[in-house]
Coordinates of C-alpha atoms and ligand atoms in Angstrom, one line a residue:
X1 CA -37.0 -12.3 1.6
X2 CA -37.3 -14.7 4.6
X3 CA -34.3 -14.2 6.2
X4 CA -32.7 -17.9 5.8
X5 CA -32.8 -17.3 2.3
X6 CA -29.7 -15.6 1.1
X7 CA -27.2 -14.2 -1.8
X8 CA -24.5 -16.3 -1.2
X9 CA -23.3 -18.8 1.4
X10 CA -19.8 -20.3 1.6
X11 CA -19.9 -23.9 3.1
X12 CA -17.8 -25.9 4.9
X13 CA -14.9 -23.4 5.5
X14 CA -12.7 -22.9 8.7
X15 CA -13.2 -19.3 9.6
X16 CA -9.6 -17.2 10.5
X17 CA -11.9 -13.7 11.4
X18 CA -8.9 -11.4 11.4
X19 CA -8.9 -10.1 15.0
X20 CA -5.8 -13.2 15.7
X21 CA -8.7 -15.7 17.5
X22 CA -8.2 -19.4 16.5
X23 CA -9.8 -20.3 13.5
X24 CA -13.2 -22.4 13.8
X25 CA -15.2 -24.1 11.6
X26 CA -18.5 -22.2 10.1
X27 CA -20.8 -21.6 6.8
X28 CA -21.1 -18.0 6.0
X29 CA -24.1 -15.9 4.6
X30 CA -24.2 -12.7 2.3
X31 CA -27.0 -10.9 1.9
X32 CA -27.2 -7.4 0.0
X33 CA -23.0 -6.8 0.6
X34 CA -22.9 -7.5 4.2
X35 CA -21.8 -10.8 6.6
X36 CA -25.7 -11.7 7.4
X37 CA -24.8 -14.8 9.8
X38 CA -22.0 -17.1 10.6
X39 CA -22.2 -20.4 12.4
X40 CA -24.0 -23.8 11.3
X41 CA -26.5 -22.4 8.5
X42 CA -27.4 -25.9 7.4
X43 CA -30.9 -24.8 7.6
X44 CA -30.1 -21.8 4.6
X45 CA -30.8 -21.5 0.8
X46 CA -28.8 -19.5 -1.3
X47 CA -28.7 -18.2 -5.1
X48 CA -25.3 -19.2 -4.9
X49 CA -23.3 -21.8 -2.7
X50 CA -19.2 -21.9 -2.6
X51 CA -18.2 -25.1 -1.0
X52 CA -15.0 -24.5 1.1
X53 CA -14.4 -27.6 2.6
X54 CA -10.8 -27.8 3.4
X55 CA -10.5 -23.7 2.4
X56 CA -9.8 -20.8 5.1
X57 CA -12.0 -18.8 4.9
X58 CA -11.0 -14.7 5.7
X59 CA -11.9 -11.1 5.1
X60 CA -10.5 -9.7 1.9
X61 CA -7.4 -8.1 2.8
X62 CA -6.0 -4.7 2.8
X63 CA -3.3 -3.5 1.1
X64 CA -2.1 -0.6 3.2
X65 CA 0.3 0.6 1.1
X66 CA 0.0 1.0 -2.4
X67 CA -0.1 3.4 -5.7
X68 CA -2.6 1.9 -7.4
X69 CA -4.2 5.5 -7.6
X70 CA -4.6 5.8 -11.1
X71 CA -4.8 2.5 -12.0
X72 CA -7.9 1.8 -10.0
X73 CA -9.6 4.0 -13.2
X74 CA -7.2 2.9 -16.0
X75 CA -7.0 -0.7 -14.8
X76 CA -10.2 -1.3 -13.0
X77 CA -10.7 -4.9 -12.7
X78 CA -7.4 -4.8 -10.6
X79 CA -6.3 -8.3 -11.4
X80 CA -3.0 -8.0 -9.6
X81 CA -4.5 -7.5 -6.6
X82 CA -7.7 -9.2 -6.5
X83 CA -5.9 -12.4 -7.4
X84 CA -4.1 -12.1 -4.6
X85 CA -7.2 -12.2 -2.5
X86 CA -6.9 -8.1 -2.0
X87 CA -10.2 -6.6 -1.3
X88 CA -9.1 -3.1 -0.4
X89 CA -6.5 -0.5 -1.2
X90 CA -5.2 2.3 0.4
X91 CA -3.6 4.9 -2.1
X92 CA -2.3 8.4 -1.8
X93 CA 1.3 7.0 -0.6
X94 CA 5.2 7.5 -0.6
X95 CA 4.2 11.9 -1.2
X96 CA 2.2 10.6 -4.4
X97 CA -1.4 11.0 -5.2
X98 CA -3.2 11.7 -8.3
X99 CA -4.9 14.7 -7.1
X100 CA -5.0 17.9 -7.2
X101 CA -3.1 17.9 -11.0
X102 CA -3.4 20.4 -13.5
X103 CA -3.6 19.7 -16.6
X104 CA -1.1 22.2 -18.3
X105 CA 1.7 21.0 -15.8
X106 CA 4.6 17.9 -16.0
X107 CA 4.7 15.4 -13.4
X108 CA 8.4 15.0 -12.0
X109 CA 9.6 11.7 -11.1
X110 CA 8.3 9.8 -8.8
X111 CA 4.6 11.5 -9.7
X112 CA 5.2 10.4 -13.2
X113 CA 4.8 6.3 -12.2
X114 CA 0.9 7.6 -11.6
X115 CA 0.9 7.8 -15.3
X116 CA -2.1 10.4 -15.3
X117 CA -2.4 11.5 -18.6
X118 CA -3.6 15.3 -19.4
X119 CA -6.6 14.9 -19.9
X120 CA -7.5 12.4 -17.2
X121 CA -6.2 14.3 -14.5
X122 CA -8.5 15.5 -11.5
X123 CA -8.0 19.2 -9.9
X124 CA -9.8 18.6 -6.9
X125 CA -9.8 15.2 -4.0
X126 CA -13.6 15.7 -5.0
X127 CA -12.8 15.2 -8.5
X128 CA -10.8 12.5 -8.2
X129 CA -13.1 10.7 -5.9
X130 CA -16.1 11.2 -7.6
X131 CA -14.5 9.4 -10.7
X132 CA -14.0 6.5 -8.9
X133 CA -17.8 6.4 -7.7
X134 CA -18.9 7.1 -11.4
X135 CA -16.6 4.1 -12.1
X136 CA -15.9 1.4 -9.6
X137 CA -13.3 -0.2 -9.9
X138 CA -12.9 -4.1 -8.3
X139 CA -11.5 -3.2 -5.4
X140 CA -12.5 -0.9 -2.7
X141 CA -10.5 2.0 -2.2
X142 CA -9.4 4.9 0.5
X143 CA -6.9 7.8 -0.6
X144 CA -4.6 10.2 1.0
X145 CA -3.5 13.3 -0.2
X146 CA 0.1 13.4 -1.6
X147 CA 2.4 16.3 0.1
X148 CA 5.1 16.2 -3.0
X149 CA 2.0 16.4 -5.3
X150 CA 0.7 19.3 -4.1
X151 CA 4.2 20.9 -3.9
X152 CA 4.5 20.0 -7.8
X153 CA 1.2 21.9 -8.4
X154 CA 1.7 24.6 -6.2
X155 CA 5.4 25.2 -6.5
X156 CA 7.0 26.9 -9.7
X157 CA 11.0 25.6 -8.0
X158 CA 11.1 22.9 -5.6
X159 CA 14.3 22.5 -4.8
X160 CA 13.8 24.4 -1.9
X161 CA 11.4 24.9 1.2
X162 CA 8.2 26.5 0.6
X163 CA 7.2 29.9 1.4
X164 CA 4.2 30.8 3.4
X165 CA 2.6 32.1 0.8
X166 CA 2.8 28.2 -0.8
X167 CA 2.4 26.5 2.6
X168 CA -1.4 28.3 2.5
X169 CA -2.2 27.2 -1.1
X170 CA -1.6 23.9 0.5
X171 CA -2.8 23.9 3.3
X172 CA -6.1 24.8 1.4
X173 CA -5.4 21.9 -0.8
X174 CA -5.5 19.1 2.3
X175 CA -8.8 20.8 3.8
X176 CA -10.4 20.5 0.7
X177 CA -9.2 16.8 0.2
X178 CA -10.6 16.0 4.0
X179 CA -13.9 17.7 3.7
X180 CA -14.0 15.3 0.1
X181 CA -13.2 12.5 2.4
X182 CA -9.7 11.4 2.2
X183 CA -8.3 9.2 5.0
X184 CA -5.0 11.3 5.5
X185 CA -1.7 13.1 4.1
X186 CA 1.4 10.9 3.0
X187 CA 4.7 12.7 2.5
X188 CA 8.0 11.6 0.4
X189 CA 10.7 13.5 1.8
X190 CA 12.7 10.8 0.4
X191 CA 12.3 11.7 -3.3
X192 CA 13.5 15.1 -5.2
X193 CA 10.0 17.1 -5.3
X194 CA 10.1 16.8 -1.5
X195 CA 13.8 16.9 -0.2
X196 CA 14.1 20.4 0.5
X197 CA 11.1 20.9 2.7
X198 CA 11.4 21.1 6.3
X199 CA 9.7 19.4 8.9
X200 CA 8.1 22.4 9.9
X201 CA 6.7 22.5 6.0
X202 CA 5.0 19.5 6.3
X203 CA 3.2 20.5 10.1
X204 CA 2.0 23.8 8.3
X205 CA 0.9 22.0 5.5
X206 CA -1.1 19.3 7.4
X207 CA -2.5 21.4 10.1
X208 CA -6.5 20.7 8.5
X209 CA -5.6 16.5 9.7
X210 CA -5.9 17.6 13.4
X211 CA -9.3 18.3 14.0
X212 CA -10.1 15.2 12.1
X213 CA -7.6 12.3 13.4
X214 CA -6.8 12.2 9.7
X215 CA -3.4 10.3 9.3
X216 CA 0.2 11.0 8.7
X217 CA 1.6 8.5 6.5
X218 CA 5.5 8.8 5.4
X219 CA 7.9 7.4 3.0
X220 CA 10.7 8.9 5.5
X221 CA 13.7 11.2 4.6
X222 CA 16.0 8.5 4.9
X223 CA 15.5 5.0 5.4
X224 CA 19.7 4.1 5.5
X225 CA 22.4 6.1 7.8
X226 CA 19.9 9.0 9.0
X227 CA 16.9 6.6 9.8
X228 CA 17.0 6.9 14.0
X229 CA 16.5 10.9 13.0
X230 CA 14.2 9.8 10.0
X231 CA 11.7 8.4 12.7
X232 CA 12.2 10.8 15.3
X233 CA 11.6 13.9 12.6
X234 CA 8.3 11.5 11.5
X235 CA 6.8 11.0 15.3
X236 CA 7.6 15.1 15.7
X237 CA 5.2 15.8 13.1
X238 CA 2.9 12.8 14.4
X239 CA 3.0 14.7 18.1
X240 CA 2.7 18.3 16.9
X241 CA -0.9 17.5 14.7
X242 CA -2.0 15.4 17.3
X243 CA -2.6 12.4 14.5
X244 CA -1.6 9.0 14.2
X245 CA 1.5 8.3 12.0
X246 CA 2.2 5.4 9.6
X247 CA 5.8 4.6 8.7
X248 CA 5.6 3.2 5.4
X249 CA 7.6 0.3 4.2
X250 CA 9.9 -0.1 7.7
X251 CA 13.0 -0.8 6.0
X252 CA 16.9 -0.7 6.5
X253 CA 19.0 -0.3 3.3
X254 CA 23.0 -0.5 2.5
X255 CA 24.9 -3.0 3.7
X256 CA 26.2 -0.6 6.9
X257 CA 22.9 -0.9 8.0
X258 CA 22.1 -4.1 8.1
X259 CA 20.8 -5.5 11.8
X260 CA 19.8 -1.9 12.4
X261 CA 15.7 -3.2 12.3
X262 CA 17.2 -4.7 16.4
X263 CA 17.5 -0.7 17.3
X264 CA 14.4 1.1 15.1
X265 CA 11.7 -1.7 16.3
X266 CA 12.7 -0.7 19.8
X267 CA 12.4 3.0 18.9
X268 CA 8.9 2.2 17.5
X269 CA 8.0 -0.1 20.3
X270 CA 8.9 2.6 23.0
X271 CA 6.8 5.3 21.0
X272 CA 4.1 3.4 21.0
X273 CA 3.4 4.2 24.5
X274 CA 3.4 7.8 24.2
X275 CA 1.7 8.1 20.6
X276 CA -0.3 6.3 18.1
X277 CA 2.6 4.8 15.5
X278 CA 2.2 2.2 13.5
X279 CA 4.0 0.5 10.3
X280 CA 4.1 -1.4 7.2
X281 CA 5.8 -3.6 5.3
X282 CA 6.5 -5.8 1.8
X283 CA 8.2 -9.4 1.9
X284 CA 11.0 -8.8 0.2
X285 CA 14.6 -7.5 0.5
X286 CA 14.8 -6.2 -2.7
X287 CA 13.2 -2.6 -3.2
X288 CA 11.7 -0.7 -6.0
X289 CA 11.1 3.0 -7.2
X290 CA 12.5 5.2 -10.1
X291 CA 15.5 5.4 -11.3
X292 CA 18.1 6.7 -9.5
X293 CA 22.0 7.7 -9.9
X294 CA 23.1 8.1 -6.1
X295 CA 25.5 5.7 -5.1
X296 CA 23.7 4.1 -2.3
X297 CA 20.9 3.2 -4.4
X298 CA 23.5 1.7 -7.0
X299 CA 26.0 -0.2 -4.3
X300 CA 24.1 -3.6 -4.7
X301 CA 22.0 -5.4 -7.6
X302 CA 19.7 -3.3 -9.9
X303 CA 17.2 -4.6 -11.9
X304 CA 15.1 -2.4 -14.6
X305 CA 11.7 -2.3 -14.4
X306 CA 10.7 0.3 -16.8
X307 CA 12.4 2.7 -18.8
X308 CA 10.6 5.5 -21.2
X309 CA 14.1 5.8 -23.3
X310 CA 14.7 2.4 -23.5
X311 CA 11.8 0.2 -22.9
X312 CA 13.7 -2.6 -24.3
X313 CA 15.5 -2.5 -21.4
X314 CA 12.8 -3.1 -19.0
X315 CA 14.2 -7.1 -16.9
X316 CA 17.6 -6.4 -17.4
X317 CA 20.7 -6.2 -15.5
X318 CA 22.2 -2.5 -14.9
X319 CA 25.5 -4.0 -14.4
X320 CA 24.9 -5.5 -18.2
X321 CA 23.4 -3.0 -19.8
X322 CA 26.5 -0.4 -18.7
X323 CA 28.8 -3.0 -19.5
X324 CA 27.3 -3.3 -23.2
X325 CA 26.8 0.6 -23.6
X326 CA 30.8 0.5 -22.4
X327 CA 29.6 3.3 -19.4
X328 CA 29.5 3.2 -15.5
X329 CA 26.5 2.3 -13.8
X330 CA 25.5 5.5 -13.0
X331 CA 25.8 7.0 -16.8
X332 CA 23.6 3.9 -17.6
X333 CA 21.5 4.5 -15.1
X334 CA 21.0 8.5 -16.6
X335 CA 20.4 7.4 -19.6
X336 CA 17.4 5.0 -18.8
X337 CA 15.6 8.0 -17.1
X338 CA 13.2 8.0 -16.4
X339 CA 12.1 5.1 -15.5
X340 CA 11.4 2.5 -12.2
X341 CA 14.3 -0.2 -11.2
X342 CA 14.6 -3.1 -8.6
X343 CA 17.1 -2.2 -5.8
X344 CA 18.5 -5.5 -3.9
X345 CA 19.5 -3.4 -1.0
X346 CA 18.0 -5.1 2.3
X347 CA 19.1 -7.6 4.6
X348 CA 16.5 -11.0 4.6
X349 CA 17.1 -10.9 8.3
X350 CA 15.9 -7.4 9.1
X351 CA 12.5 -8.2 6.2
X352 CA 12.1 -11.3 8.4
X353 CA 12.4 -9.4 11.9
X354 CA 9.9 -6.4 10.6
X355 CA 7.1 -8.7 9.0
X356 CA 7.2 -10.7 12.5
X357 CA 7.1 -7.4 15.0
X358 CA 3.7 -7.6 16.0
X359 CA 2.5 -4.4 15.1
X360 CA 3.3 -4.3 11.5
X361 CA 0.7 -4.7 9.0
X362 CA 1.3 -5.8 5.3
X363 CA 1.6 -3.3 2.5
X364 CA 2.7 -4.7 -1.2
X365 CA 4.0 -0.8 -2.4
X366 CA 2.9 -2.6 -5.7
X367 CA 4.0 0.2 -8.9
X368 CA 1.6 -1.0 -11.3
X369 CA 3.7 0.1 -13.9
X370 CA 5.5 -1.6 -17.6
X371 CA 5.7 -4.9 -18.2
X372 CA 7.9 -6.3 -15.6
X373 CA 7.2 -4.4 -12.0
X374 CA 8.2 -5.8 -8.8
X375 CA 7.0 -9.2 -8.0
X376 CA 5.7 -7.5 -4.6
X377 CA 2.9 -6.4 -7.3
X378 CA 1.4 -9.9 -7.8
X379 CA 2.8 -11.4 -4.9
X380 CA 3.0 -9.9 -1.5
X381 CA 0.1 -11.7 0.3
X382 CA 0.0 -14.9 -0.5
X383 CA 3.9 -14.5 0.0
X384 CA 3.3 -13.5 3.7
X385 CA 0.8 -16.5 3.8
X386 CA 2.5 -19.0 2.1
X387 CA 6.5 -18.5 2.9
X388 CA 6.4 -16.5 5.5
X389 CA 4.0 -17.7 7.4
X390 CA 4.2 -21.5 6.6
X391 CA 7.1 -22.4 4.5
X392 CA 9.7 -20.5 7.2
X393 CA 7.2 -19.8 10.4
X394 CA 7.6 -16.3 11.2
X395 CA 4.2 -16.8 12.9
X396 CA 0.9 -18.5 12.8
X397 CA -1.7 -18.2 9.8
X398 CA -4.3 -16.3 12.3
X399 CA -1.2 -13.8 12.6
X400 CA -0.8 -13.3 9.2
X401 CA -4.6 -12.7 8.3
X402 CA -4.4 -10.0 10.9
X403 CA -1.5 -8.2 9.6
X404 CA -3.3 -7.9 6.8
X405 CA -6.8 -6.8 7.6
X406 CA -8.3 -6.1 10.9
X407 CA -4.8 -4.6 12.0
X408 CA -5.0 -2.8 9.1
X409 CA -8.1 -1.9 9.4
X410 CA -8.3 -0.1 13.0
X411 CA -5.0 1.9 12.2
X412 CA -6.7 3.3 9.5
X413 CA -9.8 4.0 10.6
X414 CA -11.9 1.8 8.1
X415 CA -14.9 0.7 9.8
X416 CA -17.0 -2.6 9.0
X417 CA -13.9 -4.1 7.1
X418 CA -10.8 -6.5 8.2
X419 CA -13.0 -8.5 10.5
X420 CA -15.1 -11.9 9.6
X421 CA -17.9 -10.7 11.9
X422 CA -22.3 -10.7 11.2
X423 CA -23.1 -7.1 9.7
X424 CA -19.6 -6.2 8.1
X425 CA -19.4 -5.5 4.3
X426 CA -18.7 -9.3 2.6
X427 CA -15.3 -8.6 1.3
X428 CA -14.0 -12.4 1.9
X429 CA -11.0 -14.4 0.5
X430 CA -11.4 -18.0 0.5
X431 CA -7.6 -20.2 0.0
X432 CA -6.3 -23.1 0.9
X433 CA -3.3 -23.0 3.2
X434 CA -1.7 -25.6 2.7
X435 CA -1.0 -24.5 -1.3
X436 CA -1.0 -20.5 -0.9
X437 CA 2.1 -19.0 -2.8
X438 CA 3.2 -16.7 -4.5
X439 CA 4.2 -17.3 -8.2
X440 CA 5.2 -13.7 -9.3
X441 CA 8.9 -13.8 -9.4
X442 CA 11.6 -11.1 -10.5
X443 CA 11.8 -12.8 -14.0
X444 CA 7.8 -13.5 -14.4
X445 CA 6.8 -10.8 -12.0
X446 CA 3.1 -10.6 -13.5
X447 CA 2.1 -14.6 -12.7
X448 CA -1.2 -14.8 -10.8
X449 CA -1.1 -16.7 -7.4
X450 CA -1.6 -20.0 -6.4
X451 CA -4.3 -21.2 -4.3
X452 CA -6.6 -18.2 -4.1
X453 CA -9.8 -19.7 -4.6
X454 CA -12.4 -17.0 -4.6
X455 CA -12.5 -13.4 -3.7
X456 CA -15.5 -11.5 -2.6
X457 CA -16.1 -8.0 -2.8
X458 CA -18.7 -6.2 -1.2
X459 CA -21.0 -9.6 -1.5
X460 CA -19.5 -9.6 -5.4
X461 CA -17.8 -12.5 -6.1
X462 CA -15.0 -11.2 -8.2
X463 CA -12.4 -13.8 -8.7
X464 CA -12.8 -17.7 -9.1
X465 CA -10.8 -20.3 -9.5
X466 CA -8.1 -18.8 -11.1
X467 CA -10.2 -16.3 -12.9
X468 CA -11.9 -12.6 -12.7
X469 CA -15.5 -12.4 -12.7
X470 CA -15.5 -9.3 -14.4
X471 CA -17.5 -7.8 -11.1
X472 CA -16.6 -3.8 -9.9
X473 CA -18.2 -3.6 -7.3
X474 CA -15.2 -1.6 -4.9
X475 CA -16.6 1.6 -3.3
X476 CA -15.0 4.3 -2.2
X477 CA -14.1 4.5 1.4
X478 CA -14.1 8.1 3.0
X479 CA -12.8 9.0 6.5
X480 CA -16.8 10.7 6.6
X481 CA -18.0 7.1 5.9
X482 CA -17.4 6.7 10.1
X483 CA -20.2 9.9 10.8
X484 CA -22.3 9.0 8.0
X485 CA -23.1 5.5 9.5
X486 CA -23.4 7.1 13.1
X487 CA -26.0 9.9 11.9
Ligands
ZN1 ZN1 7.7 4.8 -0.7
CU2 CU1 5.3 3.6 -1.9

């Protein structure tokens, strides 16, 4: 093919690369899934032309926290996130993944959000990612090894910490899911199947991520009163592997709390020198996970999301639904497990002083899960773009592209994605900023975006003007992917 003849070429569109330079104006060309030039390419053909005159033009962004695990096979044209301009997803999170499972075992709650039925599930990291070469799924994806999984398929009791006998099972369990390729280990210490194990658990149980930089990614202990002691147990672990840490969804909930984001971002800031931290986050002050009868989750507004007693349930009010049943909140909230809710338990200020420290990168913690999940879901990117960034000015549009892919990109080690640059993979969102929004909302929390014009995946265009292209063309990203290109 002569080499000015390419796949695709997007014309006319003002490049934002994702490294935080100044956007300039420049054409694009793909050729066989990769960026093949940038510049003036007036002088190109193309099978396919995408004028986007008046469009930004950006790399497909990364969602850096997410459990779309399972759905990524049961789901796999990804819709909620490729609309959103998503081109990646990183999975594994919050303790969670969807392997190693057996078959013959019950998934306590949170696992149970996976929905991985019997039959489906995968015993092995190989297992699982072998299913998702076999059958790709729209999006690209790279997955870390759940701590509070393995505990469920290792441990007969978990309400307490694990003996060494367990901490070798899984130990073995995280070296067989990094020679399979998984980017790193996420724990949940926040959720029952995790609360009782120690800190010095978790090092045992990760030792196989330090010859391999593999990350440490956390849904912390405590996110309310204990958090100064949440992050200092999470950067203990980070320094005893020798690994980079990820605190996931930076967050301070219950109203005591509230301004507390002025001390932690400090904390994180001052870390930073001595260790490699970094952080995510969703824009929005409302949270969501399963059901749950502690009072501090309770204290504010709760919203049902999905309920396996009472599905009918699923956009309603707790408050209403006790009053009705004649209960407390927390009876109600018993009976509806199990089940996922919407906590309003953050302050905007701290969301708003978290998205705009510099170092955090964008993460939806999407549960796609029933029929009315979190906005954050549908919503989180262009909401960063569109509100965030424009409507209220947290910080410039080049800022926000970054948050969301090359930042994302170098703190988890994914090479040749999150920057706009000749020779990377062609994931590429193309939207118009003056329109971006999000129109997922808590009452319609399953309405598509606006102003997402097309979305790119490895050279595939995959959605178009408001539509999917029916293309699967996501591959699986390993943390070997780095050596195999070197070799
Ligand atoms: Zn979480
Ligand atoms: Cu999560």
């Amino acid at each position: 093919m002569n080499d000015k003849n390419v796949d695709l070429i997007i014309r006319g569109g003002t490049v934002i690369d994702g490294t935080k330079a100044p956007r300039y104006d420049a054409d694009v060309a793909v050729v066989d899934g990769r960026i093949a030039a940038i510049g003036d390419l007036a002088g190109y053909t193309a099978r396919e032309t995408i004028d986007a005159t008046g469009r930004i033009v950006a790399p497909g962004f990364i969602d850096s926290h997410t459990h779309d695990d399972m759905a990524v096979l049961s789901q796999p044209d990804m819709s909620f996130k490729v609309s959103q301009g998503v081109t990646t997803v990183v999975g594994g999170n919050c303790g969670i993944s969807a392997a190693p499972l057996r078959r013959d075992m019950e998934l306590p709650m949170p696992l149970g959000l996976l929905e991985a039925p019997a039959e489906g599930r995968f015993t092995s990291f190989k297992a699982y990612l072998d299913a998702l070469r076999a059958a790709p799924s729209s999006v690209n994806v790279a997955a870390m090894v759940g701590h509070s999984t393995l505990r469920a398929v290792t441990m007969p009791d978990l309400d307490r910490a694990a003996n060494e006998d367990e901490i070798a099972k899984m130990r073995d369990m995280v070296e067989e899911a990094m020679q399979a390729g998984a980017i790193g280990m996420s724990t949940g210490t926040f959720y029952p199947p995790a609360t009782a194990a120690t800190t010095q658990e978790i090092i045992e149980v990760g030792r196989p991520l330090t010859s391999r930089k593999a990350l440490y990614v956390t849904h912390m202990r405590d996110e309310g009163d204990k958090v100064m002691e949440s992050l200092e147990e999470t950067f203990l672990i980070g320094r005893e592997l020798g690994v980079p840490v990820v605190v996931s969804h930076h967050k301070l909930q219950n109203t005591q709390n509230f301004g507390r984001s002025k001390v932690t971002l400090p904390f994180i800031q001052e870390t930073m020198k001595h260790q490699c931290v970094s952080l995510d986050c969703y824009p929005y002050d409302a949270g969501s996970t399963m059901i749950r009868t502690d009072r501090g989750m309770l204290d504010g507004r709760v919203l049902i999301a999905s309920s396996q007693p009472h599905p009918e349930m699923a956009g309603r009010d707790l408050d209403e639904i006790a009053a009705e049943w004649g209960v407390a909140k927390d009876e109600a909230a018993r009976r509806l497990q199990p089940g996922s809710a919407i906590y309003f338990m953050m302050d905007e200020n701290d969301v708003q002083r978290i998205l705009a420290f510099d170092e955090t990168m964008i993460g939806s913690d999407g549960v796609p899960v029933g029929e009315k999940p979190h906005p954050r879901l549908w919503g989180t990117f262009p909401r960063v773009l569109g509100h965030y960034s424009r409507d209220v000015g947290l910080f410039p549009l080049e800022t926000a592209v970054w948050k969301m892919t090359g930042l994302t990109a170098r703190n988890f080690g994914i090479e040749g994605r999150g920057t706009l640059k000749q020779g990377a993979h062609a994931d590429i969102v193309i939207f118009d900023a003056a329109t971006v929004h999000d129109a997922a909302s808590y009452q319609s929390p399953t309405l598509p975006a606006k102003g997402i014009d097309a979305v790119i995946v490895n050279g595939a265009v995959t959605w178009r003007a408001g539509a999917h292209s029916g293309a699967r063309n996501g591959q699986v990203i390993t943390r070997n992917d780095k050596k195999e290109t070197l070799a």
